[in-house]
XYZ file of C-alpha atoms in Angstrom:
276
model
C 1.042 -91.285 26.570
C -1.115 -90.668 29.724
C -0.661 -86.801 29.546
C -0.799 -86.745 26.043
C -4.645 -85.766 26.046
C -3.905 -83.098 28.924
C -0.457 -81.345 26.415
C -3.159 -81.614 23.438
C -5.727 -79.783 25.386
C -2.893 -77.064 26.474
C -1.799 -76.501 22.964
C -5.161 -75.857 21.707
C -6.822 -73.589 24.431
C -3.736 -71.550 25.341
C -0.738 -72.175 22.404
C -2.052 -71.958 19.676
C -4.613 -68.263 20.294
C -1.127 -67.045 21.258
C 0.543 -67.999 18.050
C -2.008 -67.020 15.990
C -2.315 -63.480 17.850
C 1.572 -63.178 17.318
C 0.919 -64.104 13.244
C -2.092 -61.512 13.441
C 0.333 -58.950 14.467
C 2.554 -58.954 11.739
C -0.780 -58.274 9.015
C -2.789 -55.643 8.278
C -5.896 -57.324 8.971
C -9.130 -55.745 9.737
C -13.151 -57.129 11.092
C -14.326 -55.429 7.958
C -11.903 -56.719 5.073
C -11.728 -60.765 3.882
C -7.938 -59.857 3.158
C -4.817 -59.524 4.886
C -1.565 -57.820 3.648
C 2.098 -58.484 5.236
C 3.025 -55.628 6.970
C 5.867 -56.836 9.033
C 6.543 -54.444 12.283
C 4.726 -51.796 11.263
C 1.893 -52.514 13.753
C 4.145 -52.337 16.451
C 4.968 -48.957 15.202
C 1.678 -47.497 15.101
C 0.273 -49.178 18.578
C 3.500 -48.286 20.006
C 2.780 -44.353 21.490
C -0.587 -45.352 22.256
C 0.605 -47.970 24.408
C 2.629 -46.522 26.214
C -0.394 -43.520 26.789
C -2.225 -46.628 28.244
C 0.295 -47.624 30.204
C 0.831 -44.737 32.522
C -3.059 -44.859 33.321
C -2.750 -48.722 33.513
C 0.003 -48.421 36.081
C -1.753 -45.746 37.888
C -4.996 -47.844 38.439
C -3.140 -50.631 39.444
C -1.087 -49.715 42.130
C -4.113 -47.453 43.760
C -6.513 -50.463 42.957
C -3.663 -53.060 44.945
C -2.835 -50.453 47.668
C -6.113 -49.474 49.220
C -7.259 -53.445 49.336
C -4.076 -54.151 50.628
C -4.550 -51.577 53.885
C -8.182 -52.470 53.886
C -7.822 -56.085 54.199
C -5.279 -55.953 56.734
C -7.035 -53.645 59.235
C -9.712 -56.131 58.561
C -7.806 -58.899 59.249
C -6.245 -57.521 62.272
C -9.764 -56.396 63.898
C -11.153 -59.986 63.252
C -8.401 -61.499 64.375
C -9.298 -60.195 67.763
C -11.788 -61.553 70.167
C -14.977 -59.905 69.941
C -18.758 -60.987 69.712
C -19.950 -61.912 66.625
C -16.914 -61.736 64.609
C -17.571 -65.024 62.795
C -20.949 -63.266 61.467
C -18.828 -60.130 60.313
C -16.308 -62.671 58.985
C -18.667 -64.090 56.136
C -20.582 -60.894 55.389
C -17.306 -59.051 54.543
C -16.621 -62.026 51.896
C -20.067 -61.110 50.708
C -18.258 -58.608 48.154
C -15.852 -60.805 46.291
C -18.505 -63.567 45.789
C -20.009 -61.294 43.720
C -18.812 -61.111 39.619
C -16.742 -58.652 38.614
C -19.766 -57.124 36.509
C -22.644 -57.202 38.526
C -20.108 -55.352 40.637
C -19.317 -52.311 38.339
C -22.704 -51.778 37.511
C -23.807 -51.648 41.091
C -20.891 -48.739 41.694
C -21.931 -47.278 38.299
C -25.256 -46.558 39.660
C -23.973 -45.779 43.120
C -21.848 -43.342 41.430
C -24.733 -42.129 38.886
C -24.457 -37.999 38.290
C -28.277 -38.228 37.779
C -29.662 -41.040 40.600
C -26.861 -42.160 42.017
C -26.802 -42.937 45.952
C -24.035 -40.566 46.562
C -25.732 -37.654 45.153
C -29.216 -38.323 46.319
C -27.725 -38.535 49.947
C -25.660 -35.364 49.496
C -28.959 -33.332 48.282
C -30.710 -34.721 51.768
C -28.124 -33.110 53.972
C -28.167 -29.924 51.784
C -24.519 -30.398 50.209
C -23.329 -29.847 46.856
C -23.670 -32.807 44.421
C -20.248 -33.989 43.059
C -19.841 -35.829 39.388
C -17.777 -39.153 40.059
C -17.973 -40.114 36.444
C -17.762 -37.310 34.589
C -14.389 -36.091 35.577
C -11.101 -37.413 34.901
C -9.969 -37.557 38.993
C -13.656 -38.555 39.864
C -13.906 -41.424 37.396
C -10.381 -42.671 38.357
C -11.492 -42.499 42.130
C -14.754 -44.328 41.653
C -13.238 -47.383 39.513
C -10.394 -47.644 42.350
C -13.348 -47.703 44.479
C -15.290 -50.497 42.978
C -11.851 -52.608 42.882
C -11.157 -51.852 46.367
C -14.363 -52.921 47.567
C -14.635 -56.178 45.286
C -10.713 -57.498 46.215
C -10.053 -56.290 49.952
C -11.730 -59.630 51.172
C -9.469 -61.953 49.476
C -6.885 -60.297 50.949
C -8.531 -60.166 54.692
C -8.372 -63.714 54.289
C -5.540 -64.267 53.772
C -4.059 -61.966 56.091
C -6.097 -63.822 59.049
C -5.134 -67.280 58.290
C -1.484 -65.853 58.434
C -2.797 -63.947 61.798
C -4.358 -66.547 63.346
C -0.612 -69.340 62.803
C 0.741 -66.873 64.934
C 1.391 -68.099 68.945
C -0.474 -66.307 71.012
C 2.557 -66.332 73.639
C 4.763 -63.624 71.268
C 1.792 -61.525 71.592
C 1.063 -62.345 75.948
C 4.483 -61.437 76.022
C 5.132 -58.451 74.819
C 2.000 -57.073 76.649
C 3.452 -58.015 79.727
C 6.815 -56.070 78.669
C 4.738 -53.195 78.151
C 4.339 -52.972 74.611
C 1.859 -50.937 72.819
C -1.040 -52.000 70.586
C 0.867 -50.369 67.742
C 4.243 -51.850 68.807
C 2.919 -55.334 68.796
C 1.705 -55.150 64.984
C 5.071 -53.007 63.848
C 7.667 -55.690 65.548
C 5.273 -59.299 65.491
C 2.324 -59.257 63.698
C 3.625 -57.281 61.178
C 7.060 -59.422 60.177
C 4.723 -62.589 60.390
C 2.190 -61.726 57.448
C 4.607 -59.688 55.372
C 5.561 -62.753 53.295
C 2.303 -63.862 52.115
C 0.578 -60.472 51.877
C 3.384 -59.290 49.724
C 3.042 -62.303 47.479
C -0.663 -61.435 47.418
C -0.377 -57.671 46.719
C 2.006 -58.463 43.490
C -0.343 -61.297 42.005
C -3.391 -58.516 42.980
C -1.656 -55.718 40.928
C -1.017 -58.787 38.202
C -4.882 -58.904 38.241
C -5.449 -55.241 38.243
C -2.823 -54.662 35.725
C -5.379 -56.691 33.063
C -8.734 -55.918 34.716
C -11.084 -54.890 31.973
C -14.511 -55.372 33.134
C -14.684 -52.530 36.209
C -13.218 -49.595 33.842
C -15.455 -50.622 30.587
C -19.039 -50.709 32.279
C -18.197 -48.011 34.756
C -16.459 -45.437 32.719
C -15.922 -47.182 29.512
C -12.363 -45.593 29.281
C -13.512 -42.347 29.522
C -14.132 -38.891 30.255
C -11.724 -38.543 27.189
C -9.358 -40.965 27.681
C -8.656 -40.729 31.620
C -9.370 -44.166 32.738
C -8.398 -45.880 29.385
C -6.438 -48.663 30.141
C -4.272 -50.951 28.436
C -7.739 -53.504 28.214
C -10.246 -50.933 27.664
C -7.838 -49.543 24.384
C -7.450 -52.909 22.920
C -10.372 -54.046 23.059
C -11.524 -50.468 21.372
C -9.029 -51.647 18.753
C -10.244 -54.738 18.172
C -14.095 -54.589 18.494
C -14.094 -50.544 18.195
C -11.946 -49.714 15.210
C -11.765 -53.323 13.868
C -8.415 -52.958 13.732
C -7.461 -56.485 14.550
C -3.351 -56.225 13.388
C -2.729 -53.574 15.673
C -4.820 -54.832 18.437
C -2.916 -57.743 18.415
C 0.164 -56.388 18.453
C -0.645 -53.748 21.195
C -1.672 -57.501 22.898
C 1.877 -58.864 22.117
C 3.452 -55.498 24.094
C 1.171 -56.566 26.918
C 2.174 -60.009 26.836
C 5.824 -59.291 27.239
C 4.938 -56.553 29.977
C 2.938 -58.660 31.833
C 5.500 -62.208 31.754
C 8.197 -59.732 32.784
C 6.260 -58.710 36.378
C 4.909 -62.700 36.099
C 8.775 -63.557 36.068
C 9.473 -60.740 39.259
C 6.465 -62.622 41.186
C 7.695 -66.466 40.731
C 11.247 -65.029 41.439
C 9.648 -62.725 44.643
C 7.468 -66.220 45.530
C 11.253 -68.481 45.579
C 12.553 -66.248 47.419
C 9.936 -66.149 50.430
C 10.013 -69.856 50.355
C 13.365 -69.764 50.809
């Protein structure tokens, strides 16, 4: 009876949207007709190329948008975890990006990135170079979204790494410079093995994140130029709120779903594992 309250509250915020987005599916149902007809699967049939369109491009941005954090934060990690003046200051004013929401975020890139009065360009045109287009090309846009990303997540991930760092005995490390070991050799063979664990468990649940990250592609690029940076996020919510489409947009949702519990499942199985 005491958690009763707490299961109600569950079944209303998160059950019951998902059952009624499942139910959704299965109608043709749109933002700009009262009624609904039965359609069955057919939904699923007309989302289902599109989807998997989306999908290569979702994939794409998040793997790049997990990687580059992922190397960032560690060298991070690995250069504060060293003693050197000031490093406490340098600690909190590299967190100084991920306090910062996602949106205020994009739109700062978006105008870094601006073709017109962006920063990039307006430094370029002071040195005399050519002025590239971030945004309006499908490699540029792709590049400048990863950007943002990287720049937003790699603290989270320097933080992480440097608690793991900073458990590790000092002695392993005294030693092996004595035996001669080089800088390098020291993080391949023991600082290295040590974080692996938990940075691998954070990389997967960052590339969970990045896989439904919505707000750094729409207000940068908005999915575009074309299609190039239209993401599995971006095109349902174009479904949805774009084309009013709300059957199929909650059936390309469903897809998702399943997608996303099945590398949800590999990260609780990956996280056992590690405890293990």
């Amino acid at each position: 009876m005491i958690a009763l309250p707490a299961v109600l509250l569950f079944l209303v915020i998160a059950i019951f949207p998902l059952v009624s987005s499942i139910w959704t599916s299965l109608y043709d149902q749109s933002l700009l007709r009262p009624e609904r007809t039965f359609v069955g699967l057919d939904n699923y049939v007309a989302v289902w190329d599109e989807f998997f369109a989306r999908l290569g491009t979702t994939l794409v941005f998040a793997s790049l948008a997990t990687v580059f954090p992922l190397i960032l934060g560690v060298a991070l990690a690995l250069l504060l975890n060293a003693r050197m003046r000031g490093r406490n200051i340098l600690r909190g004013a590299l967190m100084l990006p991920w306090l910062l929401p996602g949106v205020v975020v994009s739109f700062l890139w978006a105008w870094i990135f601006n073709d017109s009065y962006g920063v990039v360009n307006h430094v370029l045109s002071i040195f005399g170079l050519p002025e590239v287009s971030m945004l309006g090309t499908p490699t540029g846009a792709m590049a400048a979204v990863v950007i943002a990303k990287t720049w937003h997540s790699f603290p989270w991930i320097m933080v992480v790494a440097l608690a793991v760092l900073q458990t590790l005995p000092s002695e392993q490390i005294e030693a092996a410079t004595i035996d001669g070991a080089t800088r390098a050799q020291r993080f391949r063979h023991i600082s290295l093995p040590h974080i692996a664990g938990p940075v691998t468990l954070v990389a997967v649940l960052e590339f969970i994140y990045n896989f439904g990250n919505f707000d750094t592609i729409f207000v940068m690029t908005g999915g575009g130029p074309g299609n190039s940076t239209t993401t599995l996020a971006v095109s349902l919510y174009d479904l949805a709120f774009g084309s009013y489409e709300l059957g199929k947009a909650s059936a390309m949702g469903a897809l998702w779903l399943v997608l996303l519990a099945i590398i949800t499942s590999g990260y609780l199985f990956l996280n056992r594992r590690l405890e293990k």
